[in-house]
Amino acid sequence: VVLKIIKHYQEEGQGNEVVQGVLLGLVVDDRLEITNCFPFPQHTEDDADFDEVQYQMEMMRSLRHVNIDHLHVGWYQSTYYGSFVTRALLDSQFSYQHAIEESVVLIYDPIKTAQGSLSLKAYRLTPKLMEVCKEKDFSPEALKKANIAYENMFEEVPIVIKNSYLINVMLWELEKKSAVADRHELLSLASSNHLGKSLQLLMDRVDEMSQDIVKYNTYLRNVSKQQQQKHQYQQRRQQENIQRQSRGEPPLPEEDINKLFKPPQPPPRMESLLIAGQINTYCQNVKEFNAQNLGKLFMAQALQDYNN
């Protein structure tokens, strides 16, 4: 499955283009065993008649006919510099997890993998976030009541990769064929481009968070301004009733003040949580890059001392 995901990205993923596919397998005791997968085909605007659901059903039916695991257990997606915490991923994973409780999403990072170590992580939505998504209420009050923060939106599931003997033999052959110079390239400190791109994406998300904070502060000011208007209206109403009573006239009828002053609509806060989660991911990327460079410095120095 891992090799198929990597092959899918190498064939169809370019730059920040995301590739996706379906995970197949079965549940054994308390483990989710992912034993097969197939990609979503890339299609353009010209393929207006393409039906993804129908395509998945036909693929699963074909796999069943040849006696291959065909049970749907989730999906996978590549990521560009760790930028996977999006509303689209949240909605897709909610649909999968709501229909099939055991569903996971595998996130494959080709850029980190190119640095020398496989980057593959599995995520699920937490039960708290599932309840909020079911209600479809992302107002500040609903998220505060559910005690939702970006730290408890996703839960990471540990992954254990098991290779067949044939796969182990193939990887061993590839390792023997790799040139020694290629291995020494792992000690290269030429990761400034990766670090710079991660910092640029981090700054972009911080700008988005700043804009979102401005919108929320504007909402709070409008609420405060409306409260003052309500208070002034009630005071004028009360003074007018006192004057009418002094003239022997009946007081003005009671009115629903909420109809006169419609409360402003609060901005949804789910996007802010997703941006905060993405900022946290980019910060982790920067820390990892710095740690890798520090490790490479020590290894390069040790190699130089050994050669001397």
PDB file of C-alpha atoms in Angstrom:
ATOM      1  CA  VAL A   1       0.000   0.000   0.000  1.00  0.00           C
ATOM      2  CA  VAL A   2       2.793   2.424   0.899  1.00  0.00           C
ATOM      3  CA  LEU A   3       4.639   1.745  -2.360  1.00  0.00           C
ATOM      4  CA  LYS A   4       1.412   2.249  -4.330  1.00  0.00           C
ATOM      5  CA  ILE A   5       0.823   5.623  -2.624  1.00  0.00           C
ATOM      6  CA  ILE A   6       4.394   6.738  -3.363  1.00  0.00           C
ATOM      7  CA  LYS A   7       4.104   5.534  -6.974  1.00  0.00           C
ATOM      8  CA  HIS A   8       0.787   7.377  -7.371  1.00  0.00           C
ATOM      9  CA  TYR A   9       2.353  10.679  -6.306  1.00  0.00           C
ATOM     10  CA  GLN A  10       5.444  10.214  -8.466  1.00  0.00           C
ATOM     11  CA  GLU A  11       3.281   9.580 -11.522  1.00  0.00           C
ATOM     12  CA  GLU A  12       0.565  12.225 -11.064  1.00  0.00           C
ATOM     13  CA  GLY A  13       1.596  14.593  -8.258  1.00  0.00           C
ATOM     14  CA  GLN A  14       3.625  17.629  -9.261  1.00  0.00           C
ATOM     15  CA  GLY A  15       4.524  20.527  -6.975  1.00  0.00           C
ATOM     16  CA  ASN A  16       1.605  21.424  -4.752  1.00  0.00           C
ATOM     17  CA  GLU A  17      -0.845  19.176  -6.629  1.00  0.00           C
ATOM     18  CA  VAL A  18      -2.560  16.745  -4.260  1.00  0.00           C
ATOM     19  CA  VAL A  19      -3.249  13.112  -5.115  1.00  0.00           C
ATOM     20  CA  GLN A  20      -5.890  11.053  -3.345  1.00  0.00           C
ATOM     21  CA  GLY A  21      -7.099   7.471  -3.246  1.00  0.00           C
ATOM     22  CA  VAL A  22      -9.125   4.846  -1.417  1.00  0.00           C
ATOM     23  CA  LEU A  23      -7.859   2.518   1.325  1.00  0.00           C
ATOM     24  CA  LEU A  24      -9.139  -1.054   1.510  1.00  0.00           C
ATOM     25  CA  GLY A  25      -8.718  -3.661   4.235  1.00  0.00           C
ATOM     26  CA  LEU A  26     -10.456  -5.126   7.261  1.00  0.00           C
ATOM     27  CA  VAL A  27     -10.775  -4.777  11.032  1.00  0.00           C
ATOM     28  CA  VAL A  28      -9.069  -7.475  13.115  1.00  0.00           C
ATOM     29  CA  ASP A  29      -9.672  -7.242  16.888  1.00  0.00           C
ATOM     30  CA  ASP A  30      -8.576  -3.697  17.786  1.00  0.00           C
ATOM     31  CA  ARG A  31      -6.456  -3.194  14.656  1.00  0.00           C
ATOM     32  CA  LEU A  32      -7.316  -1.712  11.291  1.00  0.00           C
ATOM     33  CA  GLU A  33      -5.348  -3.639   8.664  1.00  0.00           C
ATOM     34  CA  ILE A  34      -4.933  -1.731   5.397  1.00  0.00           C
ATOM     35  CA  THR A  35      -4.070  -4.284   2.738  1.00  0.00           C
ATOM     36  CA  ASN A  36      -4.842  -2.579  -0.565  1.00  0.00           C
ATOM     37  CA  CYS A  37      -5.573   0.772  -2.175  1.00  0.00           C
ATOM     38  CA  PHE A  38      -6.382   2.363  -5.508  1.00  0.00           C
ATOM     39  CA  PRO A  39      -6.057   5.977  -6.674  1.00  0.00           C
ATOM     40  CA  PHE A  40      -8.650   8.505  -7.695  1.00  0.00           C
ATOM     41  CA  PRO A  41      -7.981   9.259 -11.377  1.00  0.00           C
ATOM     42  CA  GLN A  42      -7.024  12.792 -12.278  1.00  0.00           C
ATOM     43  CA  HIS A  43      -9.790  14.430 -14.274  1.00  0.00           C
ATOM     44  CA  THR A  44     -10.211  17.903 -15.714  1.00  0.00           C
ATOM     45  CA  GLU A  45     -13.184  20.202 -16.182  1.00  0.00           C
ATOM     46  CA  ASP A  46     -13.855  18.485 -19.502  1.00  0.00           C
ATOM     47  CA  ASP A  47     -14.692  15.277 -17.606  1.00  0.00           C
ATOM     48  CA  ALA A  48     -17.970  16.671 -16.311  1.00  0.00           C
ATOM     49  CA  ASP A  49     -19.666  13.282 -16.502  1.00  0.00           C
ATOM     50  CA  PHE A  50     -17.109  11.580 -14.232  1.00  0.00           C
ATOM     51  CA  ASP A  51     -18.765  10.108 -11.122  1.00  0.00           C
ATOM     52  CA  GLU A  52     -16.294   9.397  -8.299  1.00  0.00           C
ATOM     53  CA  VAL A  53     -18.780   7.339  -6.292  1.00  0.00           C
ATOM     54  CA  GLN A  54     -19.634   5.159  -9.271  1.00  0.00           C
ATOM     55  CA  TYR A  55     -15.924   4.747 -10.042  1.00  0.00           C
ATOM     56  CA  GLN A  56     -15.225   3.583  -6.478  1.00  0.00           C
ATOM     57  CA  MET A  57     -18.101   1.091  -6.560  1.00  0.00           C
ATOM     58  CA  GLU A  58     -16.930  -0.401  -9.859  1.00  0.00           C
ATOM     59  CA  MET A  59     -13.348  -0.715  -8.583  1.00  0.00           C
ATOM     60  CA  MET A  60     -14.451  -2.425  -5.358  1.00  0.00           C
ATOM     61  CA  ARG A  61     -16.736  -4.759  -7.318  1.00  0.00           C
ATOM     62  CA  SER A  62     -13.845  -5.710  -9.633  1.00  0.00           C
ATOM     63  CA  LEU A  63     -11.530  -6.361  -6.676  1.00  0.00           C
ATOM     64  CA  ARG A  64     -14.159  -8.577  -5.063  1.00  0.00           C
ATOM     65  CA  HIS A  65     -14.424 -10.647  -8.241  1.00  0.00           C
ATOM     66  CA  VAL A  66     -10.684 -11.438  -8.128  1.00  0.00           C
ATOM     67  CA  ASN A  67     -10.852 -12.235  -4.393  1.00  0.00           C
ATOM     68  CA  ILE A  68      -8.867  -9.188  -3.151  1.00  0.00           C
ATOM     69  CA  ASP A  69      -9.759  -7.239   0.013  1.00  0.00           C
ATOM     70  CA  HIS A  70     -12.406  -4.775  -1.064  1.00  0.00           C
ATOM     71  CA  LEU A  71     -13.837  -3.326   2.174  1.00  0.00           C
ATOM     72  CA  HIS A  72     -13.643   0.459   2.374  1.00  0.00           C
ATOM     73  CA  VAL A  73     -11.609   1.586   5.454  1.00  0.00           C
ATOM     74  CA  GLY A  74     -10.606   5.148   4.609  1.00  0.00           C
ATOM     75  CA  TRP A  75      -8.619   7.224   2.141  1.00  0.00           C
ATOM     76  CA  TYR A  76      -5.181   8.687   1.576  1.00  0.00           C
ATOM     77  CA  GLN A  77      -3.874  12.058   0.460  1.00  0.00           C
ATOM     78  CA  SER A  78      -0.518  13.617  -0.303  1.00  0.00           C
ATOM     79  CA  THR A  79       0.424  16.932   1.278  1.00  0.00           C
ATOM     80  CA  TYR A  80       2.504  19.937   0.239  1.00  0.00           C
ATOM     81  CA  TYR A  81       4.859  21.012   3.032  1.00  0.00           C
ATOM     82  CA  GLY A  82       2.412  19.639   5.582  1.00  0.00           C
ATOM     83  CA  SER A  83      -0.525  21.790   4.426  1.00  0.00           C
ATOM     84  CA  PHE A  84      -3.258  19.213   4.967  1.00  0.00           C
ATOM     85  CA  VAL A  85      -5.293  20.727   7.832  1.00  0.00           C
ATOM     86  CA  THR A  86      -8.053  22.141   5.646  1.00  0.00           C
ATOM     87  CA  ARG A  87     -11.831  22.321   5.624  1.00  0.00           C
ATOM     88  CA  ALA A  88     -11.938  19.940   2.641  1.00  0.00           C
ATOM     89  CA  LEU A  89     -10.036  17.268   4.603  1.00  0.00           C
ATOM     90  CA  LEU A  90     -12.285  17.831   7.637  1.00  0.00           C
ATOM     91  CA  ASP A  91     -15.473  17.396   5.585  1.00  0.00           C
ATOM     92  CA  SER A  92     -14.148  14.336   3.734  1.00  0.00           C
ATOM     93  CA  GLN A  93     -12.953  12.569   6.870  1.00  0.00           C
ATOM     94  CA  PHE A  94     -16.240  13.318   8.620  1.00  0.00           C
ATOM     95  CA  SER A  95     -18.144  11.713   5.729  1.00  0.00           C
ATOM     96  CA  TYR A  96     -15.917   8.615   5.812  1.00  0.00           C
ATOM     97  CA  GLN A  97     -15.905   8.314   9.602  1.00  0.00           C
ATOM     98  CA  HIS A  98     -19.663   8.917   9.888  1.00  0.00           C
ATOM     99  CA  ALA A  99     -20.367   6.139   7.370  1.00  0.00           C
ATOM    100  CA  ILE A 100     -17.602   3.743   8.513  1.00  0.00           C
ATOM    101  CA  GLU A 101     -16.548   4.304  12.115  1.00  0.00           C
ATOM    102  CA  GLU A 102     -13.065   2.773  11.733  1.00  0.00           C
ATOM    103  CA  SER A 103     -12.070   4.989   8.787  1.00  0.00           C
ATOM    104  CA  VAL A 104      -8.723   6.787   8.805  1.00  0.00           C
ATOM    105  CA  VAL A 105      -6.937   9.184   6.474  1.00  0.00           C
ATOM    106  CA  LEU A 106      -3.298   8.514   5.603  1.00  0.00           C
ATOM    107  CA  ILE A 107      -1.228  11.647   4.954  1.00  0.00           C
ATOM    108  CA  TYR A 108       1.861  11.115   2.797  1.00  0.00           C
ATOM    109  CA  ASP A 109       4.455  13.913   2.732  1.00  0.00           C
ATOM    110  CA  PRO A 110       6.712  13.465  -0.340  1.00  0.00           C
ATOM    111  CA  ILE A 111       8.975  16.394   0.551  1.00  0.00           C
ATOM    112  CA  LYS A 112       9.881  15.004   3.973  1.00  0.00           C
ATOM    113  CA  THR A 113      10.253  11.546   2.456  1.00  0.00           C
ATOM    114  CA  ALA A 114      12.734  12.932  -0.088  1.00  0.00           C
ATOM    115  CA  GLN A 115      14.864  14.090   2.856  1.00  0.00           C
ATOM    116  CA  GLY A 116      15.640  10.474   3.707  1.00  0.00           C
ATOM    117  CA  SER A 117      12.845   9.109   5.931  1.00  0.00           C
ATOM    118  CA  LEU A 118       9.321   7.970   5.094  1.00  0.00           C
ATOM    119  CA  SER A 119       6.697  10.480   6.255  1.00  0.00           C
ATOM    120  CA  LEU A 120       3.316   8.758   6.590  1.00  0.00           C
ATOM    121  CA  LYS A 121       0.777   9.505   9.304  1.00  0.00           C
ATOM    122  CA  ALA A 122      -2.778   8.318  10.039  1.00  0.00           C
ATOM    123  CA  TYR A 123      -5.432  10.625  11.500  1.00  0.00           C
ATOM    124  CA  ARG A 124      -9.013  10.425  12.716  1.00  0.00           C
ATOM    125  CA  LEU A 125     -11.472  13.040  13.955  1.00  0.00           C
ATOM    126  CA  THR A 126     -11.905  13.056  17.722  1.00  0.00           C
ATOM    127  CA  PRO A 127     -15.346  12.161  19.167  1.00  0.00           C
ATOM    128  CA  LYS A 128     -15.840  15.791  20.290  1.00  0.00           C
ATOM    129  CA  LEU A 129     -15.287  17.114  16.785  1.00  0.00           C
ATOM    130  CA  MET A 130     -17.524  14.417  15.304  1.00  0.00           C
ATOM    131  CA  GLU A 131     -20.399  15.608  17.513  1.00  0.00           C
ATOM    132  CA  VAL A 132     -19.836  19.246  16.485  1.00  0.00           C
ATOM    133  CA  CYS A 133     -19.728  18.293  12.789  1.00  0.00           C
ATOM    134  CA  LYS A 134     -22.973  16.327  13.160  1.00  0.00           C
ATOM    135  CA  GLU A 135     -24.709  19.414  14.585  1.00  0.00           C
ATOM    136  CA  LYS A 136     -23.089  21.641  11.895  1.00  0.00           C
ATOM    137  CA  ASP A 137     -22.905  24.475  14.424  1.00  0.00           C
ATOM    138  CA  PHE A 138     -19.461  26.096  14.281  1.00  0.00           C
ATOM    139  CA  SER A 139     -20.362  29.242  16.199  1.00  0.00           C
ATOM    140  CA  PRO A 140     -18.035  30.453  18.977  1.00  0.00           C
ATOM    141  CA  GLU A 141     -20.565  29.407  21.635  1.00  0.00           C
ATOM    142  CA  ALA A 142     -20.924  25.851  20.266  1.00  0.00           C
ATOM    143  CA  LEU A 143     -17.161  25.299  19.998  1.00  0.00           C
ATOM    144  CA  LYS A 144     -16.631  26.748  23.468  1.00  0.00           C
ATOM    145  CA  LYS A 145     -19.350  24.509  24.920  1.00  0.00           C
ATOM    146  CA  ALA A 146     -17.766  21.435  23.277  1.00  0.00           C
ATOM    147  CA  ASN A 147     -14.324  22.556  24.499  1.00  0.00           C
ATOM    148  CA  ILE A 148     -12.872  22.243  20.996  1.00  0.00           C
ATOM    149  CA  ALA A 149      -9.366  23.550  20.276  1.00  0.00           C
ATOM    150  CA  TYR A 150      -6.984  22.682  17.467  1.00  0.00           C
ATOM    151  CA  GLU A 151      -5.101  20.344  19.800  1.00  0.00           C
ATOM    152  CA  ASN A 152      -8.117  18.021  20.182  1.00  0.00           C
ATOM    153  CA  MET A 153      -9.527  18.136  16.637  1.00  0.00           C
ATOM    154  CA  PHE A 154      -7.525  15.228  15.227  1.00  0.00           C
ATOM    155  CA  GLU A 155      -6.110  12.132  16.858  1.00  0.00           C
ATOM    156  CA  GLU A 156      -3.067  10.425  15.368  1.00  0.00           C
ATOM    157  CA  VAL A 157      -3.215   6.652  15.040  1.00  0.00           C
ATOM    158  CA  PRO A 158       0.107   4.757  15.316  1.00  0.00           C
ATOM    159  CA  ILE A 159       1.185   2.971  12.141  1.00  0.00           C
ATOM    160  CA  VAL A 160       2.975  -0.355  11.839  1.00  0.00           C
ATOM    161  CA  ILE A 161       4.209  -1.195   8.329  1.00  0.00           C
ATOM    162  CA  LYS A 162       4.707  -4.879   7.501  1.00  0.00           C
ATOM    163  CA  ASN A 163       6.493  -5.884   4.307  1.00  0.00           C
ATOM    164  CA  SER A 164       6.230  -9.193   2.525  1.00  0.00           C
ATOM    165  CA  TYR A 165       9.437 -11.132   1.934  1.00  0.00           C
ATOM    166  CA  LEU A 166       9.410 -10.195  -1.748  1.00  0.00           C
ATOM    167  CA  ILE A 167       9.158  -6.500  -0.888  1.00  0.00           C
ATOM    168  CA  ASN A 168      12.075  -6.810   1.551  1.00  0.00           C
ATOM    169  CA  VAL A 169      14.184  -8.486  -1.154  1.00  0.00           C
ATOM    170  CA  MET A 170      13.315  -5.738  -3.659  1.00  0.00           C
ATOM    171  CA  LEU A 171      14.212  -2.945  -1.206  1.00  0.00           C
ATOM    172  CA  TRP A 172      17.483  -4.704  -0.362  1.00  0.00           C
ATOM    173  CA  GLU A 173      18.360  -4.925  -4.053  1.00  0.00           C
ATOM    174  CA  LEU A 174      17.566  -1.239  -4.554  1.00  0.00           C
ATOM    175  CA  GLU A 175      19.746  -0.312  -1.584  1.00  0.00           C
ATOM    176  CA  LYS A 176      22.675  -2.314  -2.948  1.00  0.00           C
ATOM    177  CA  LYS A 177      22.320  -0.634  -6.353  1.00  0.00           C
ATOM    178  CA  SER A 178      22.218   2.896  -4.917  1.00  0.00           C
ATOM    179  CA  ALA A 179      25.490   4.780  -5.347  1.00  0.00           C
ATOM    180  CA  VAL A 180      27.576   5.728  -2.318  1.00  0.00           C
ATOM    181  CA  ALA A 181      27.542   9.361  -3.439  1.00  0.00           C
ATOM    182  CA  ASP A 182      23.731   9.374  -3.234  1.00  0.00           C
ATOM    183  CA  ARG A 183      23.876   8.274   0.382  1.00  0.00           C
ATOM    184  CA  HIS A 184      26.321  11.043   1.246  1.00  0.00           C
ATOM    185  CA  GLU A 185      23.857  13.543  -0.192  1.00  0.00           C
ATOM    186  CA  LEU A 186      21.706  12.878   2.861  1.00  0.00           C
ATOM    187  CA  LEU A 187      24.324  14.861   4.822  1.00  0.00           C
ATOM    188  CA  SER A 188      23.829  17.905   2.595  1.00  0.00           C
ATOM    189  CA  LEU A 189      22.642  21.043   4.376  1.00  0.00           C
ATOM    190  CA  ALA A 190      20.929  22.333   1.230  1.00  0.00           C
ATOM    191  CA  SER A 191      17.493  22.510   2.860  1.00  0.00           C
ATOM    192  CA  SER A 192      17.260  26.308   2.885  1.00  0.00           C
ATOM    193  CA  ASN A 193      14.616  26.143   0.136  1.00  0.00           C
ATOM    194  CA  HIS A 194      12.466  23.820   2.253  1.00  0.00           C
ATOM    195  CA  LEU A 195      12.946  25.963   5.341  1.00  0.00           C
ATOM    196  CA  GLY A 196      12.176  29.153   3.420  1.00  0.00           C
ATOM    197  CA  LYS A 197       9.023  27.671   1.883  1.00  0.00           C
ATOM    198  CA  SER A 198       7.803  26.444   5.279  1.00  0.00           C
ATOM    199  CA  LEU A 199       8.393  29.898   6.780  1.00  0.00           C
ATOM    200  CA  GLN A 200       6.558  31.557   3.865  1.00  0.00           C
ATOM    201  CA  LEU A 201       3.555  29.269   4.300  1.00  0.00           C
ATOM    202  CA  LEU A 202       3.681  29.894   8.047  1.00  0.00           C
ATOM    203  CA  MET A 203       3.582  33.668   7.502  1.00  0.00           C
ATOM    204  CA  ASP A 204       0.650  33.293   5.085  1.00  0.00           C
ATOM    205  CA  ARG A 205      -1.336  31.351   7.687  1.00  0.00           C
ATOM    206  CA  VAL A 206      -0.472  33.936  10.371  1.00  0.00           C
ATOM    207  CA  ASP A 207      -1.813  36.664   8.056  1.00  0.00           C
ATOM    208  CA  GLU A 208      -5.024  34.677   7.591  1.00  0.00           C
ATOM    209  CA  MET A 209      -5.329  34.269  11.352  1.00  0.00           C
ATOM    210  CA  SER A 210      -4.822  38.012  11.802  1.00  0.00           C
ATOM    211  CA  GLN A 211      -7.609  38.751   9.308  1.00  0.00           C
ATOM    212  CA  ASP A 212      -9.892  36.301  11.079  1.00  0.00           C
ATOM    213  CA  ILE A 213      -9.160  37.958  14.421  1.00  0.00           C
ATOM    214  CA  VAL A 214     -10.066  41.344  12.895  1.00  0.00           C
ATOM    215  CA  LYS A 215     -13.418  39.921  11.741  1.00  0.00           C
ATOM    216  CA  TYR A 216     -14.116  38.519  15.203  1.00  0.00           C
ATOM    217  CA  ASN A 217     -13.170  41.795  16.910  1.00  0.00           C
ATOM    218  CA  THR A 218     -15.484  43.643  14.521  1.00  0.00           C
ATOM    219  CA  TYR A 219     -18.290  41.272  15.519  1.00  0.00           C
ATOM    220  CA  LEU A 220     -17.617  41.937  19.211  1.00  0.00           C
ATOM    221  CA  ARG A 221     -17.701  45.715  18.617  1.00  0.00           C
ATOM    222  CA  ASN A 222     -21.019  45.406  16.773  1.00  0.00           C
ATOM    223  CA  VAL A 223     -22.477  43.380  19.640  1.00  0.00           C
ATOM    224  CA  SER A 224     -21.313  45.975  22.176  1.00  0.00           C
ATOM    225  CA  LYS A 225     -22.697  48.810  20.046  1.00  0.00           C
ATOM    226  CA  GLN A 226     -26.054  47.058  19.740  1.00  0.00           C
ATOM    227  CA  GLN A 227     -26.214  46.515  23.497  1.00  0.00           C
ATOM    228  CA  GLN A 228     -25.757  50.258  23.993  1.00  0.00           C
ATOM    229  CA  GLN A 229     -28.501  50.984  21.466  1.00  0.00           C
ATOM    230  CA  LYS A 230     -30.829  48.569  23.289  1.00  0.00           C
ATOM    231  CA  HIS A 231     -30.086  50.233  26.601  1.00  0.00           C
ATOM    232  CA  GLN A 232     -30.704  53.727  25.179  1.00  0.00           C
ATOM    233  CA  TYR A 233     -33.961  52.575  23.559  1.00  0.00           C
ATOM    234  CA  GLN A 234     -35.187  51.065  26.822  1.00  0.00           C
ATOM    235  CA  GLN A 235     -34.353  54.253  28.723  1.00  0.00           C
ATOM    236  CA  ARG A 236     -36.216  56.430  26.201  1.00  0.00           C
ATOM    237  CA  ARG A 237     -39.163  54.041  26.331  1.00  0.00           C
ATOM    238  CA  GLN A 238     -39.214  54.147  30.103  1.00  0.00           C
ATOM    239  CA  GLN A 239     -39.081  57.977  30.209  1.00  0.00           C
ATOM    240  CA  GLU A 240     -41.853  58.230  27.634  1.00  0.00           C
ATOM    241  CA  ASN A 241     -44.084  55.883  29.690  1.00  0.00           C
ATOM    242  CA  ILE A 242     -43.465  58.007  32.784  1.00  0.00           C
ATOM    243  CA  GLN A 243     -44.543  61.127  30.895  1.00  0.00           C
ATOM    244  CA  ARG A 244     -47.635  59.342  29.543  1.00  0.00           C
ATOM    245  CA  GLN A 245     -48.600  58.206  33.045  1.00  0.00           C
ATOM    246  CA  SER A 246     -48.245  61.774  34.316  1.00  0.00           C
ATOM    247  CA  ARG A 247     -50.675  62.895  31.616  1.00  0.00           C
ATOM    248  CA  GLY A 248     -53.066  60.055  32.484  1.00  0.00           C
ATOM    249  CA  GLU A 249     -52.427  58.189  29.252  1.00  0.00           C
ATOM    250  CA  PRO A 250     -51.907  54.390  29.077  1.00  0.00           C
ATOM    251  CA  PRO A 251     -48.290  53.167  28.763  1.00  0.00           C
ATOM    252  CA  LEU A 252     -46.928  52.068  25.412  1.00  0.00           C
ATOM    253  CA  PRO A 253     -47.426  48.367  24.617  1.00  0.00           C
ATOM    254  CA  GLU A 254     -44.578  45.979  25.286  1.00  0.00           C
ATOM    255  CA  GLU A 255     -42.418  45.157  22.257  1.00  0.00           C
ATOM    256  CA  ASP A 256     -40.025  42.346  21.595  1.00  0.00           C
ATOM    257  CA  ILE A 257     -36.719  44.166  21.658  1.00  0.00           C
ATOM    258  CA  ASN A 258     -34.967  41.276  19.910  1.00  0.00           C
ATOM    259  CA  LYS A 259     -37.144  41.851  16.843  1.00  0.00           C
ATOM    260  CA  LEU A 260     -36.250  45.532  16.789  1.00  0.00           C
ATOM    261  CA  PHE A 261     -32.544  44.853  17.215  1.00  0.00           C
ATOM    262  CA  LYS A 262     -31.583  41.757  15.296  1.00  0.00           C
ATOM    263  CA  PRO A 263     -28.325  40.398  16.791  1.00  0.00           C
ATOM    264  CA  PRO A 264     -25.359  40.356  14.401  1.00  0.00           C
ATOM    265  CA  GLN A 265     -24.395  36.974  12.990  1.00  0.00           C
ATOM    266  CA  PRO A 266     -21.238  35.622  14.682  1.00  0.00           C
ATOM    267  CA  PRO A 267     -18.472  34.556  12.290  1.00  0.00           C
ATOM    268  CA  PRO A 268     -17.843  30.782  12.143  1.00  0.00           C
ATOM    269  CA  ARG A 269     -14.804  29.761  14.173  1.00  0.00           C
ATOM    270  CA  MET A 270     -13.963  26.422  12.568  1.00  0.00           C
ATOM    271  CA  GLU A 271     -11.713  28.083   9.976  1.00  0.00           C
ATOM    272  CA  SER A 272      -9.747  29.737  12.782  1.00  0.00           C
ATOM    273  CA  LEU A 273      -9.194  26.384  14.468  1.00  0.00           C
ATOM    274  CA  LEU A 274      -8.016  24.837  11.194  1.00  0.00           C
ATOM    275  CA  ILE A 275      -5.631  27.741  10.584  1.00  0.00           C
ATOM    276  CA  ALA A 276      -4.275  27.362  14.122  1.00  0.00           C
ATOM    277  CA  GLY A 277      -3.736  23.655  13.510  1.00  0.00           C
ATOM    278  CA  GLN A 278      -1.938  24.408  10.236  1.00  0.00           C
ATOM    279  CA  ILE A 279       0.276  26.990  11.975  1.00  0.00           C
ATOM    280  CA  ASN A 280       1.204  24.344  14.525  1.00  0.00           C
ATOM    281  CA  THR A 281       2.094  21.920  11.701  1.00  0.00           C
ATOM    282  CA  TYR A 282       4.351  24.467   9.987  1.00  0.00           C
ATOM    283  CA  CYS A 283       6.072  25.252  13.300  1.00  0.00           C
ATOM    284  CA  GLN A 284       6.755  21.541  13.747  1.00  0.00           C
ATOM    285  CA  ASN A 285       8.208  21.433  10.210  1.00  0.00           C
ATOM    286  CA  VAL A 286      10.593  24.302  10.979  1.00  0.00           C
ATOM    287  CA  LYS A 287      11.710  22.601  14.205  1.00  0.00           C
ATOM    288  CA  GLU A 288      12.295  19.319  12.365  1.00  0.00           C
ATOM    289  CA  PHE A 289      14.321  21.018   9.632  1.00  0.00           C
ATOM    290  CA  ASN A 290      16.515  22.706  12.236  1.00  0.00           C
ATOM    291  CA  ALA A 291      16.973  19.442  14.144  1.00  0.00           C
ATOM    292  CA  GLN A 292      17.862  17.577  10.931  1.00  0.00           C
ATOM    293  CA  ASN A 293      20.445  20.181   9.961  1.00  0.00           C
ATOM    294  CA  LEU A 294      21.990  20.040  13.411  1.00  0.00           C
ATOM    295  CA  GLY A 295      22.191  16.236  13.178  1.00  0.00           C
ATOM    296  CA  LYS A 296      23.731  16.483   9.689  1.00  0.00           C
ATOM    297  CA  LEU A 297      26.378  18.877  10.997  1.00  0.00           C
ATOM    298  CA  PHE A 298      27.408  16.413  13.693  1.00  0.00           C
ATOM    299  CA  MET A 299      27.410  13.485  11.232  1.00  0.00           C
ATOM    300  CA  ALA A 300      29.434  15.431   8.641  1.00  0.00           C
ATOM    301  CA  GLN A 301      31.978  16.416  11.290  1.00  0.00           C
ATOM    302  CA  ALA A 302      32.228  12.818  12.507  1.00  0.00           C
ATOM    303  CA  LEU A 303      32.693  11.594   8.921  1.00  0.00           C
ATOM    304  CA  GLN A 304      35.421  14.179   8.331  1.00  0.00           C
ATOM    305  CA  ASP A 305      37.192  13.182  11.558  1.00  0.00           C
ATOM    306  CA  TYR A 306      36.983   9.537  10.517  1.00  0.00           C
ATOM    307  CA  ASN A 307      38.470  10.262   7.077  1.00  0.00           C
ATOM    308  CA  ASN A 308      41.275  12.289   8.657  1.00  0.00           C
TER     309      ASN A 308
END
